[in-house]
JSON list of C-alpha atoms in Angstrom, two decimals:
[
{"chain": "A", "resi": 21, "resn": "ASN", "atom": "CA", "xyz": [114.89, 113.99, 80.23]},
{"chain": "A", "resi": 22, "resn": "ALA", "atom": "CA", "xyz": [114.67, 112.75, 84.27]},
{"chain": "A", "resi": 23, "resn": "GLY", "atom": "CA", "xyz": [110.75, 114.47, 84.83]},
{"chain": "A", "resi": 24, "resn": "VAL", "atom": "CA", "xyz": [111.37, 114.81, 89.07]},
{"chain": "A", "resi": 25, "resn": "THR", "atom": "CA", "xyz": [113.95, 114.24, 90.74]},
{"chain": "A", "resi": 26, "resn": "GLN", "atom": "CA", "xyz": [114.23, 114.33, 94.96]},
{"chain": "A", "resi": 27, "resn": "THR", "atom": "CA", "xyz": [116.90, 113.14, 97.45]},
{"chain": "A", "resi": 28, "resn": "PRO", "atom": "CA", "xyz": [117.39, 111.78, 99.44]},
{"chain": "A", "resi": 29, "resn": "LYS", "atom": "CA", "xyz": [115.35, 108.58, 98.93]},
{"chain": "A", "resi": 30, "resn": "PHE", "atom": "CA", "xyz": [115.90, 107.80, 103.20]},
{"chain": "A", "resi": 31, "resn": "GLN", "atom": "CA", "xyz": [116.40, 109.91, 105.48]},
{"chain": "A", "resi": 32, "resn": "VAL", "atom": "CA", "xyz": [116.28, 109.36, 109.41]},
{"chain": "A", "resi": 33, "resn": "LEU", "atom": "CA", "xyz": [115.78, 112.21, 111.88]},
{"chain": "A", "resi": 34, "resn": "LYS", "atom": "CA", "xyz": [115.82, 112.46, 115.49]},
{"chain": "A", "resi": 35, "resn": "THR", "atom": "CA", "xyz": [113.53, 115.12, 117.19]},
{"chain": "A", "resi": 36, "resn": "GLY", "atom": "CA", "xyz": [114.48, 118.11, 116.87]},
{"chain": "A", "resi": 37, "resn": "GLN", "atom": "CA", "xyz": [116.93, 118.20, 114.16]},
{"chain": "A", "resi": 38, "resn": "SER", "atom": "CA", "xyz": [116.27, 119.65, 110.89]},
{"chain": "A", "resi": 39, "resn": "MET", "atom": "CA", "xyz": [116.88, 118.79, 106.74]},
{"chain": "A", "resi": 40, "resn": "THR", "atom": "CA", "xyz": [116.18, 120.28, 103.43]},
{"chain": "A", "resi": 41, "resn": "LEU", "atom": "CA", "xyz": [114.07, 118.06, 100.97]},
{"chain": "A", "resi": 42, "resn": "GLN", "atom": "CA", "xyz": [115.48, 119.09, 97.18]},
{"chain": "A", "resi": 43, "resn": "CYS", "atom": "CA", "xyz": [112.89, 118.54, 94.43]},
{"chain": "A", "resi": 44, "resn": "ALA", "atom": "CA", "xyz": [114.27, 119.07, 90.42]},
{"chain": "A", "resi": 45, "resn": "GLN", "atom": "CA", "xyz": [111.78, 119.22, 87.63]},
{"chain": "A", "resi": 46, "resn": "ASP", "atom": "CA", "xyz": [113.57, 118.58, 83.65]},
{"chain": "A", "resi": 47, "resn": "MET", "atom": "CA", "xyz": [109.89, 119.94, 81.66]},
{"chain": "A", "resi": 48, "resn": "ASN", "atom": "CA", "xyz": [109.35, 124.04, 82.08]},
{"chain": "A", "resi": 49, "resn": "HIS", "atom": "CA", "xyz": [106.70, 123.70, 84.38]},
{"chain": "A", "resi": 50, "resn": "ASN", "atom": "CA", "xyz": [105.74, 126.62, 85.58]},
{"chain": "A", "resi": 51, "resn": "SER", "atom": "CA", "xyz": [104.13, 125.30, 89.17]},
{"chain": "A", "resi": 52, "resn": "MET", "atom": "CA", "xyz": [106.03, 122.50, 91.71]},
{"chain": "A", "resi": 53, "resn": "TYR", "atom": "CA", "xyz": [104.02, 120.95, 94.57]},
{"chain": "A", "resi": 54, "resn": "TRP", "atom": "CA", "xyz": [105.04, 119.34, 98.04]},
{"chain": "A", "resi": 55, "resn": "TYR", "atom": "CA", "xyz": [102.55, 116.59, 99.28]},
{"chain": "A", "resi": 56, "resn": "ARG", "atom": "CA", "xyz": [102.99, 114.36, 102.16]},
{"chain": "A", "resi": 57, "resn": "GLN", "atom": "CA", "xyz": [100.85, 110.50, 101.93]},
{"chain": "A", "resi": 58, "resn": "ASP", "atom": "CA", "xyz": [100.39, 108.55, 105.49]},
{"chain": "A", "resi": 59, "resn": "PRO", "atom": "CA", "xyz": [99.11, 105.95, 105.30]},
{"chain": "A", "resi": 60, "resn": "GLY", "atom": "CA", "xyz": [94.94, 105.20, 105.13]},
{"chain": "A", "resi": 61, "resn": "MET", "atom": "CA", "xyz": [95.18, 109.46, 104.49]},
{"chain": "A", "resi": 62, "resn": "GLY", "atom": "CA", "xyz": [96.23, 109.64, 99.97]},
{"chain": "A", "resi": 63, "resn": "LEU", "atom": "CA", "xyz": [98.08, 112.51, 99.67]},
{"chain": "A", "resi": 64, "resn": "ARG", "atom": "CA", "xyz": [97.89, 115.79, 101.06]},
{"chain": "A", "resi": 65, "resn": "LEU", "atom": "CA", "xyz": [99.21, 119.39, 99.91]},
{"chain": "A", "resi": 66, "resn": "ILE", "atom": "CA", "xyz": [101.89, 120.94, 102.50]},
{"chain": "A", "resi": 67, "resn": "TYR", "atom": "CA", "xyz": [103.04, 123.94, 99.97]},
{"chain": "A", "resi": 68, "resn": "TYR", "atom": "CA", "xyz": [102.97, 124.52, 96.74]},
{"chain": "A", "resi": 69, "resn": "SER", "atom": "CA", "xyz": [104.64, 127.44, 94.42]},
{"chain": "A", "resi": 70, "resn": "ALA", "atom": "CA", "xyz": [102.43, 128.86, 91.43]},
{"chain": "A", "resi": 71, "resn": "SER", "atom": "CA", "xyz": [105.84, 130.47, 89.85]},
{"chain": "A", "resi": 72, "resn": "GLU", "atom": "CA", "xyz": [109.30, 131.21, 90.43]},
{"chain": "A", "resi": 73, "resn": "GLY", "atom": "CA", "xyz": [109.72, 133.46, 93.32]},
{"chain": "A", "resi": 74, "resn": "THR", "atom": "CA", "xyz": [105.87, 132.35, 94.92]},
{"chain": "A", "resi": 75, "resn": "THR", "atom": "CA", "xyz": [104.96, 130.12, 97.42]},
{"chain": "A", "resi": 76, "resn": "ASP", "atom": "CA", "xyz": [101.40, 129.36, 98.93]},
{"chain": "A", "resi": 77, "resn": "LYS", "atom": "CA", "xyz": [100.51, 127.57, 102.27]},
{"chain": "A", "resi": 78, "resn": "GLY", "atom": "CA", "xyz": [98.15, 123.92, 101.25]},
{"chain": "A", "resi": 79, "resn": "GLU", "atom": "CA", "xyz": [96.35, 121.65, 103.76]},
{"chain": "A", "resi": 80, "resn": "VAL", "atom": "CA", "xyz": [99.41, 120.93, 106.21]},
{"chain": "A", "resi": 81, "resn": "PRO", "atom": "CA", "xyz": [102.39, 123.99, 106.35]},
{"chain": "A", "resi": 82, "resn": "ASN", "atom": "CA", "xyz": [102.69, 123.49, 110.44]},
{"chain": "A", "resi": 83, "resn": "GLY", "atom": "CA", "xyz": [106.23, 122.69, 110.60]},
{"chain": "A", "resi": 84, "resn": "TYR", "atom": "CA", "xyz": [107.51, 123.17, 107.30]},
{"chain": "A", "resi": 85, "resn": "ASN", "atom": "CA", "xyz": [109.07, 126.13, 105.49]},
{"chain": "A", "resi": 86, "resn": "VAL", "atom": "CA", "xyz": [109.57, 126.19, 101.45]},
{"chain": "A", "resi": 87, "resn": "SER", "atom": "CA", "xyz": [112.10, 127.67, 98.91]},
{"chain": "A", "resi": 88, "resn": "ARG", "atom": "CA", "xyz": [111.12, 128.24, 95.30]},
{"chain": "A", "resi": 89, "resn": "LEU", "atom": "CA", "xyz": [115.12, 128.37, 94.76]},
{"chain": "A", "resi": 90, "resn": "ASN", "atom": "CA", "xyz": [114.36, 129.58, 90.61]},
{"chain": "A", "resi": 91, "resn": "LYS", "atom": "CA", "xyz": [112.58, 128.17, 87.69]},
{"chain": "A", "resi": 92, "resn": "ARG", "atom": "CA", "xyz": [114.03, 123.69, 88.21]},
{"chain": "A", "resi": 93, "resn": "GLU", "atom": "CA", "xyz": [113.51, 123.96, 91.86]},
{"chain": "A", "resi": 94, "resn": "PHE", "atom": "CA", "xyz": [111.49, 123.71, 95.30]},
{"chain": "A", "resi": 95, "resn": "SER", "atom": "CA", "xyz": [112.80, 122.94, 98.51]},
{"chain": "A", "resi": 96, "resn": "LEU", "atom": "CA", "xyz": [111.15, 121.68, 101.51]},
{"chain": "A", "resi": 97, "resn": "ARG", "atom": "CA", "xyz": [112.52, 122.10, 104.76]},
{"chain": "A", "resi": 98, "resn": "LEU", "atom": "CA", "xyz": [111.92, 120.64, 108.42]},
{"chain": "A", "resi": 99, "resn": "GLU", "atom": "CA", "xyz": [113.58, 123.65, 110.93]},
{"chain": "A", "resi": 100, "resn": "SER", "atom": "CA", "xyz": [112.82, 120.74, 113.85]},
{"chain": "A", "resi": 101, "resn": "ALA", "atom": "CA", "xyz": [112.01, 117.53, 113.15]},
{"chain": "A", "resi": 102, "resn": "ALA", "atom": "CA", "xyz": [108.89, 116.06, 114.95]},
{"chain": "A", "resi": 103, "resn": "PRO", "atom": "CA", "xyz": [108.05, 111.80, 114.79]},
{"chain": "A", "resi": 104, "resn": "SER", "atom": "CA", "xyz": [104.79, 113.71, 113.23]},
{"chain": "A", "resi": 105, "resn": "GLN", "atom": "CA", "xyz": [106.59, 114.16, 110.70]},
{"chain": "A", "resi": 106, "resn": "THR", "atom": "CA", "xyz": [107.71, 110.79, 110.21]},
{"chain": "A", "resi": 107, "resn": "SER", "atom": "CA", "xyz": [105.99, 110.20, 106.18]},
{"chain": "A", "resi": 108, "resn": "VAL", "atom": "CA", "xyz": [106.77, 109.76, 102.79]},
{"chain": "A", "resi": 109, "resn": "TYR", "atom": "CA", "xyz": [107.12, 113.09, 100.84]},
{"chain": "A", "resi": 110, "resn": "PHE", "atom": "CA", "xyz": [106.53, 114.08, 96.91]},
{"chain": "A", "resi": 111, "resn": "CYS", "atom": "CA", "xyz": [106.85, 116.40, 95.17]},
{"chain": "A", "resi": 112, "resn": "ALA", "atom": "CA", "xyz": [105.12, 117.18, 91.64]},
{"chain": "A", "resi": 113, "resn": "SER", "atom": "CA", "xyz": [105.06, 119.49, 89.19]},
{"chain": "A", "resi": 114, "resn": "SER", "atom": "CA", "xyz": [102.31, 120.25, 86.36]},
{"chain": "A", "resi": 115, "resn": "THR", "atom": "CA", "xyz": [102.20, 123.37, 83.21]},
{"chain": "A", "resi": 116, "resn": "ASP", "atom": "CA", "xyz": [99.80, 125.93, 83.18]},
{"chain": "A", "resi": 117, "resn": "ARG", "atom": "CA", "xyz": [96.04, 125.37, 84.29]},
{"chain": "A", "resi": 118, "resn": "GLY", "atom": "CA", "xyz": [95.22, 123.99, 81.17]},
{"chain": "A", "resi": 119, "resn": "SER", "atom": "CA", "xyz": [95.79, 120.92, 81.33]},
{"chain": "A", "resi": 120, "resn": "GLY", "atom": "CA", "xyz": [95.94, 119.96, 85.07]},
{"chain": "A", "resi": 121, "resn": "ALA", "atom": "CA", "xyz": [97.77, 116.78, 84.82]},
{"chain": "A", "resi": 122, "resn": "GLN", "atom": "CA", "xyz": [100.50, 116.62, 87.78]},
{"chain": "A", "resi": 123, "resn": "TYR", "atom": "CA", "xyz": [103.47, 114.88, 87.36]},
{"chain": "A", "resi": 124, "resn": "PHE", "atom": "CA", "xyz": [105.45, 113.27, 90.93]},
{"chain": "A", "resi": 125, "resn": "GLY", "atom": "CA", "xyz": [108.57, 112.74, 91.56]},
{"chain": "A", "resi": 126, "resn": "PRO", "atom": "CA", "xyz": [109.71, 109.03, 93.24]},
{"chain": "A", "resi": 127, "resn": "GLY", "atom": "CA", "xyz": [108.73, 110.56, 96.88]},
{"chain": "A", "resi": 128, "resn": "THR", "atom": "CA", "xyz": [112.33, 111.18, 100.53]},
{"chain": "A", "resi": 129, "resn": "ARG", "atom": "CA", "xyz": [111.28, 108.24, 103.12]},
{"chain": "A", "resi": 130, "resn": "LEU", "atom": "CA", "xyz": [111.96, 110.13, 106.04]},
{"chain": "A", "resi": 131, "resn": "LEU", "atom": "CA", "xyz": [111.71, 108.94, 109.67]},
{"chain": "A", "resi": 132, "resn": "VAL", "atom": "CA", "xyz": [111.87, 110.58, 112.61]},
{"chain": "A", "resi": 133, "resn": "LEU", "atom": "CA", "xyz": [113.20, 109.20, 116.40]},
{"chain": "B", "resi": 4, "resn": "GLN", "atom": "CA", "xyz": [87.13, 117.39, 106.77]},
{"chain": "B", "resi": 5, "resn": "GLN", "atom": "CA", "xyz": [88.22, 115.12, 104.44]},
{"chain": "B", "resi": 6, "resn": "GLN", "atom": "CA", "xyz": [86.71, 116.34, 100.72]},
{"chain": "B", "resi": 7, "resn": "VAL", "atom": "CA", "xyz": [87.11, 112.94, 98.46]},
{"chain": "B", "resi": 8, "resn": "LYS", "atom": "CA", "xyz": [86.24, 110.62, 100.37]},
{"chain": "B", "resi": 9, "resn": "GLN", "atom": "CA", "xyz": [87.10, 106.94, 98.57]},
{"chain": "B", "resi": 10, "resn": "SER", "atom": "CA", "xyz": [85.78, 103.45, 98.31]},
{"chain": "B", "resi": 11, "resn": "PRO", "atom": "CA", "xyz": [87.12, 100.40, 98.89]},
{"chain": "B", "resi": 12, "resn": "GLN", "atom": "CA", "xyz": [90.28, 101.36, 101.42]},
{"chain": "B", "resi": 13, "resn": "SER", "atom": "CA", "xyz": [90.78, 97.53, 99.60]},
{"chain": "B", "resi": 14, "resn": "LEU", "atom": "CA", "xyz": [89.62, 95.61, 96.78]},
{"chain": "B", "resi": 15, "resn": "ILE", "atom": "CA", "xyz": [90.36, 91.73, 95.84]},
{"chain": "B", "resi": 16, "resn": "VAL", "atom": "CA", "xyz": [89.54, 90.76, 91.92]},
{"chain": "B", "resi": 17, "resn": "GLN", "atom": "CA", "xyz": [89.91, 87.93, 89.94]},
{"chain": "B", "resi": 18, "resn": "LYS", "atom": "CA", "xyz": [91.63, 88.78, 86.75]},
{"chain": "B", "resi": 19, "resn": "GLY", "atom": "CA", "xyz": [89.19, 89.08, 84.13]},
{"chain": "B", "resi": 20, "resn": "GLY", "atom": "CA", "xyz": [87.24, 90.97, 86.51]},
{"chain": "B", "resi": 21, "resn": "ILE", "atom": "CA", "xyz": [86.14, 94.35, 86.78]},
{"chain": "B", "resi": 22, "resn": "SER", "atom": "CA", "xyz": [87.45, 96.52, 89.18]},
{"chain": "B", "resi": 23, "resn": "ILE", "atom": "CA", "xyz": [85.47, 99.58, 90.57]},
{"chain": "B", "resi": 24, "resn": "ILE", "atom": "CA", "xyz": [86.38, 102.29, 93.24]},
{"chain": "B", "resi": 25, "resn": "ASN", "atom": "CA", "xyz": [84.32, 104.93, 94.05]},
{"chain": "B", "resi": 26, "resn": "CYS", "atom": "CA", "xyz": [84.84, 108.70, 95.26]},
{"chain": "B", "resi": 27, "resn": "ALA", "atom": "CA", "xyz": [82.58, 110.91, 96.63]},
{"chain": "B", "resi": 28, "resn": "TYR", "atom": "CA", "xyz": [83.20, 114.92, 96.68]},
{"chain": "B", "resi": 29, "resn": "GLU", "atom": "CA", "xyz": [81.91, 117.51, 98.66]},
{"chain": "B", "resi": 30, "resn": "ASN", "atom": "CA", "xyz": [82.71, 121.16, 97.17]},
{"chain": "B", "resi": 31, "resn": "THR", "atom": "CA", "xyz": [80.97, 122.04, 94.51]},
{"chain": "B", "resi": 32, "resn": "ALA", "atom": "CA", "xyz": [83.26, 124.13, 93.08]},
{"chain": "B", "resi": 33, "resn": "PHE", "atom": "CA", "xyz": [85.85, 120.76, 91.58]},
{"chain": "B", "resi": 34, "resn": "ASP", "atom": "CA", "xyz": [86.22, 121.23, 87.87]},
{"chain": "B", "resi": 35, "resn": "TYR", "atom": "CA", "xyz": [89.05, 119.19, 87.43]},
{"chain": "B", "resi": 36, "resn": "PHE", "atom": "CA", "xyz": [88.74, 114.60, 88.64]},
{"chain": "B", "resi": 37, "resn": "PRO", "atom": "CA", "xyz": [92.11, 112.91, 87.69]},
{"chain": "B", "resi": 38, "resn": "TRP", "atom": "CA", "xyz": [92.84, 109.65, 88.70]},
{"chain": "B", "resi": 39, "resn": "TYR", "atom": "CA", "xyz": [96.27, 108.28, 90.09]},
{"chain": "B", "resi": 40, "resn": "GLN", "atom": "CA", "xyz": [97.70, 105.02, 89.68]},
{"chain": "B", "resi": 41, "resn": "GLN", "atom": "CA", "xyz": [100.68, 104.40, 92.26]},
{"chain": "B", "resi": 42, "resn": "PHE", "atom": "CA", "xyz": [102.84, 101.35, 92.41]},
{"chain": "B", "resi": 43, "resn": "PRO", "atom": "CA", "xyz": [104.73, 100.06, 95.77]},
{"chain": "B", "resi": 44, "resn": "GLY", "atom": "CA", "xyz": [107.54, 102.45, 96.33]},
{"chain": "B", "resi": 45, "resn": "LYS", "atom": "CA", "xyz": [106.74, 105.20, 93.20]},
{"chain": "B", "resi": 46, "resn": "GLY", "atom": "CA", "xyz": [105.58, 108.34, 93.30]},
{"chain": "B", "resi": 47, "resn": "PRO", "atom": "CA", "xyz": [101.62, 108.29, 91.89]},
{"chain": "B", "resi": 48, "resn": "ALA", "atom": "CA", "xyz": [101.27, 108.88, 88.57]},
{"chain": "B", "resi": 49, "resn": "LEU", "atom": "CA", "xyz": [98.82, 109.95, 86.22]},
{"chain": "B", "resi": 50, "resn": "LEU", "atom": "CA", "xyz": [96.30, 107.36, 85.20]},
{"chain": "B", "resi": 51, "resn": "ILE", "atom": "CA", "xyz": [93.21, 109.17, 84.06]},
{"chain": "B", "resi": 52, "resn": "ALA", "atom": "CA", "xyz": [91.33, 112.65, 83.77]},
{"chain": "B", "resi": 53, "resn": "ILE", "atom": "CA", "xyz": [87.52, 113.96, 83.67]},
{"chain": "B", "resi": 54, "resn": "ARG", "atom": "CA", "xyz": [85.91, 117.42, 83.99]},
{"chain": "B", "resi": 55, "resn": "PRO", "atom": "CA", "xyz": [81.82, 117.51, 84.68]},
{"chain": "B", "resi": 56, "resn": "ASP", "atom": "CA", "xyz": [81.32, 118.56, 81.45]},
{"chain": "B", "resi": 57, "resn": "VAL", "atom": "CA", "xyz": [81.35, 115.26, 80.44]},
{"chain": "B", "resi": 58, "resn": "SER", "atom": "CA", "xyz": [79.54, 111.70, 81.95]},
{"chain": "B", "resi": 59, "resn": "GLU", "atom": "CA", "xyz": [81.91, 109.67, 81.05]},
{"chain": "B", "resi": 60, "resn": "LYS", "atom": "CA", "xyz": [85.62, 109.12, 79.79]},
{"chain": "B", "resi": 61, "resn": "LYS", "atom": "CA", "xyz": [87.46, 105.38, 78.53]},
{"chain": "B", "resi": 62, "resn": "GLU", "atom": "CA", "xyz": [90.65, 105.33, 77.73]},
{"chain": "B", "resi": 63, "resn": "GLY", "atom": "CA", "xyz": [91.15, 101.46, 76.90]},
{"chain": "B", "resi": 64, "resn": "ARG", "atom": "CA", "xyz": [90.51, 99.12, 79.35]},
{"chain": "B", "resi": 65, "resn": "PHE", "atom": "CA", "xyz": [89.76, 103.12, 81.97]},
{"chain": "B", "resi": 66, "resn": "THR", "atom": "CA", "xyz": [87.17, 104.60, 82.49]},
{"chain": "B", "resi": 67, "resn": "ILE", "atom": "CA", "xyz": [86.24, 107.17, 84.62]},
{"chain": "B", "resi": 68, "resn": "SER", "atom": "CA", "xyz": [81.83, 107.20, 85.20]},
{"chain": "B", "resi": 69, "resn": "PHE", "atom": "CA", "xyz": [81.02, 111.03, 86.90]},
{"chain": "B", "resi": 70, "resn": "ASN", "atom": "CA", "xyz": [77.58, 111.86, 88.52]},
{"chain": "B", "resi": 71, "resn": "LYS", "atom": "CA", "xyz": [77.27, 115.18, 88.77]},
{"chain": "B", "resi": 72, "resn": "SER", "atom": "CA", "xyz": [73.83, 115.35, 90.88]},
{"chain": "B", "resi": 73, "resn": "ALA", "atom": "CA", "xyz": [75.19, 113.27, 93.39]},
{"chain": "B", "resi": 74, "resn": "LYS", "atom": "CA", "xyz": [78.82, 114.69, 93.31]},
{"chain": "B", "resi": 75, "resn": "GLN", "atom": "CA", "xyz": [80.46, 111.13, 92.85]},
{"chain": "B", "resi": 76, "resn": "PHE", "atom": "CA", "xyz": [82.94, 109.95, 90.30]},
{"chain": "B", "resi": 77, "resn": "SER", "atom": "CA", "xyz": [83.52, 106.57, 89.64]},
{"chain": "B", "resi": 78, "resn": "LEU", "atom": "CA", "xyz": [86.60, 103.83, 87.86]},
{"chain": "B", "resi": 79, "resn": "HIS", "atom": "CA", "xyz": [86.58, 100.72, 86.15]},
{"chain": "B", "resi": 80, "resn": "ILE", "atom": "CA", "xyz": [89.42, 98.55, 85.66]},
{"chain": "B", "resi": 81, "resn": "MET", "atom": "CA", "xyz": [87.63, 96.65, 83.00]},
{"chain": "B", "resi": 82, "resn": "ASP", "atom": "CA", "xyz": [89.64, 92.85, 81.87]},
{"chain": "B", "resi": 83, "resn": "SER", "atom": "CA", "xyz": [91.52, 93.59, 84.94]},
{"chain": "B", "resi": 84, "resn": "GLN", "atom": "CA", "xyz": [94.55, 91.71, 85.27]},
{"chain": "B", "resi": 85, "resn": "PRO", "atom": "CA", "xyz": [97.46, 90.97, 87.81]},
{"chain": "B", "resi": 86, "resn": "GLY", "atom": "CA", "xyz": [99.46, 94.29, 86.58]},
{"chain": "B", "resi": 87, "resn": "ASP", "atom": "CA", "xyz": [97.07, 96.46, 87.85]},
{"chain": "B", "resi": 88, "resn": "SER", "atom": "CA", "xyz": [97.29, 95.79, 91.08]},
{"chain": "B", "resi": 89, "resn": "ALA", "atom": "CA", "xyz": [98.22, 98.89, 93.09]},
{"chain": "B", "resi": 90, "resn": "THR", "atom": "CA", "xyz": [96.79, 102.04, 95.15]},
{"chain": "B", "resi": 91, "resn": "TYR", "atom": "CA", "xyz": [94.46, 103.94, 93.56]},
{"chain": "B", "resi": 92, "resn": "PHE", "atom": "CA", "xyz": [93.87, 107.58, 94.40]},
{"chain": "B", "resi": 93, "resn": "CYS", "atom": "CA", "xyz": [91.14, 110.09, 93.08]},
{"chain": "B", "resi": 94, "resn": "ALA", "atom": "CA", "xyz": [91.43, 113.75, 93.30]},
{"chain": "B", "resi": 95, "resn": "ALA", "atom": "CA", "xyz": [89.78, 116.66, 92.39]},
{"chain": "B", "resi": 96, "resn": "SER", "atom": "CA", "xyz": [90.52, 120.49, 92.14]},
{"chain": "B", "resi": 97, "resn": "MET", "atom": "CA", "xyz": [89.22, 123.95, 90.95]},
{"chain": "B", "resi": 98, "resn": "TRP", "atom": "CA", "xyz": [90.78, 124.91, 87.64]},
{"chain": "B", "resi": 99, "resn": "ASN", "atom": "CA", "xyz": [91.42, 129.12, 89.36]},
{"chain": "B", "resi": 100, "resn": "ALA", "atom": "CA", "xyz": [92.71, 128.06, 92.95]},
{"chain": "B", "resi": 101, "resn": "GLY", "atom": "CA", "xyz": [96.39, 126.82, 91.43]},
{"chain": "B", "resi": 102, "resn": "ASN", "atom": "CA", "xyz": [95.90, 123.45, 89.81]},
{"chain": "B", "resi": 103, "resn": "MET", "atom": "CA", "xyz": [95.71, 122.02, 93.64]},
{"chain": "B", "resi": 104, "resn": "LEU", "atom": "CA", "xyz": [94.84, 118.95, 94.24]},
{"chain": "B", "resi": 105, "resn": "THR", "atom": "CA", "xyz": [92.81, 116.96, 97.34]},
{"chain": "B", "resi": 106, "resn": "PHE", "atom": "CA", "xyz": [93.34, 113.46, 97.31]},
{"chain": "B", "resi": 107, "resn": "GLY", "atom": "CA", "xyz": [90.77, 110.79, 98.74]},
{"chain": "B", "resi": 108, "resn": "GLY", "atom": "CA", "xyz": [92.26, 108.77, 100.81]},
{"chain": "B", "resi": 109, "resn": "GLY", "atom": "CA", "xyz": [93.44, 105.86, 98.65]},
{"chain": "B", "resi": 110, "resn": "THR", "atom": "CA", "xyz": [92.19, 101.85, 97.30]},
{"chain": "B", "resi": 111, "resn": "ARG", "atom": "CA", "xyz": [94.86, 99.08, 97.05]},
{"chain": "B", "resi": 112, "resn": "LEU", "atom": "CA", "xyz": [93.71, 96.95, 94.76]},
{"chain": "B", "resi": 113, "resn": "MET", "atom": "CA", "xyz": [95.14, 93.10, 94.08]},
{"chain": "B", "resi": 114, "resn": "VAL", "atom": "CA", "xyz": [94.13, 91.51, 91.64]},
{"chain": "B", "resi": 115, "resn": "LYS", "atom": "CA", "xyz": [94.70, 87.48, 91.41]},
{"chain": "B", "resi": 116, "resn": "PRO", "atom": "CA", "xyz": [95.49, 85.37, 88.76]}
]
């Protein structure tokens, strides 16, 4: 039982390049989330998916797209990376609304030059 | 607009002392208040959480105090240990809004031996 896994762990991009961050969970959770973490700003929600086939914008969605491929996988795509997207990205999942707890992956460090 | 404000940004405590981290929120619709602990290079992990129908919740050395009228809640770490050195985040969410967490800015705690 790996929990929430993310790939890659670290990535360097040049401005304008694209990439996809992958996330998978094996806890049979319905909800999945993508956050970015910047110093002093906590974690900010980019997109979330309440169930397979549905996605919604969070607090900071501009410049990102997501795909809920199936119940296990939720990917985050940067179509044209910008230096402002340099951050640590975390994927999380949660069970139904009853528990409230979210389980986080180990993160992806992204540097955009 | 930061809906959850956390203080202090950093905290140094001697081993055996009490660590206190405070959070204030604005949205009275929030109904779930978790605290997350994050070690360097790792994703956040749920530490303890409270709902607004109780004023205090204790789990081992960790206690959440909740003041609904003041829209404030705090984390108390009793008998702080060097292993507690980490970054702590408070958060808040709404039960009927997809359990999306709004995080505070984080507190970096260092417990000196």
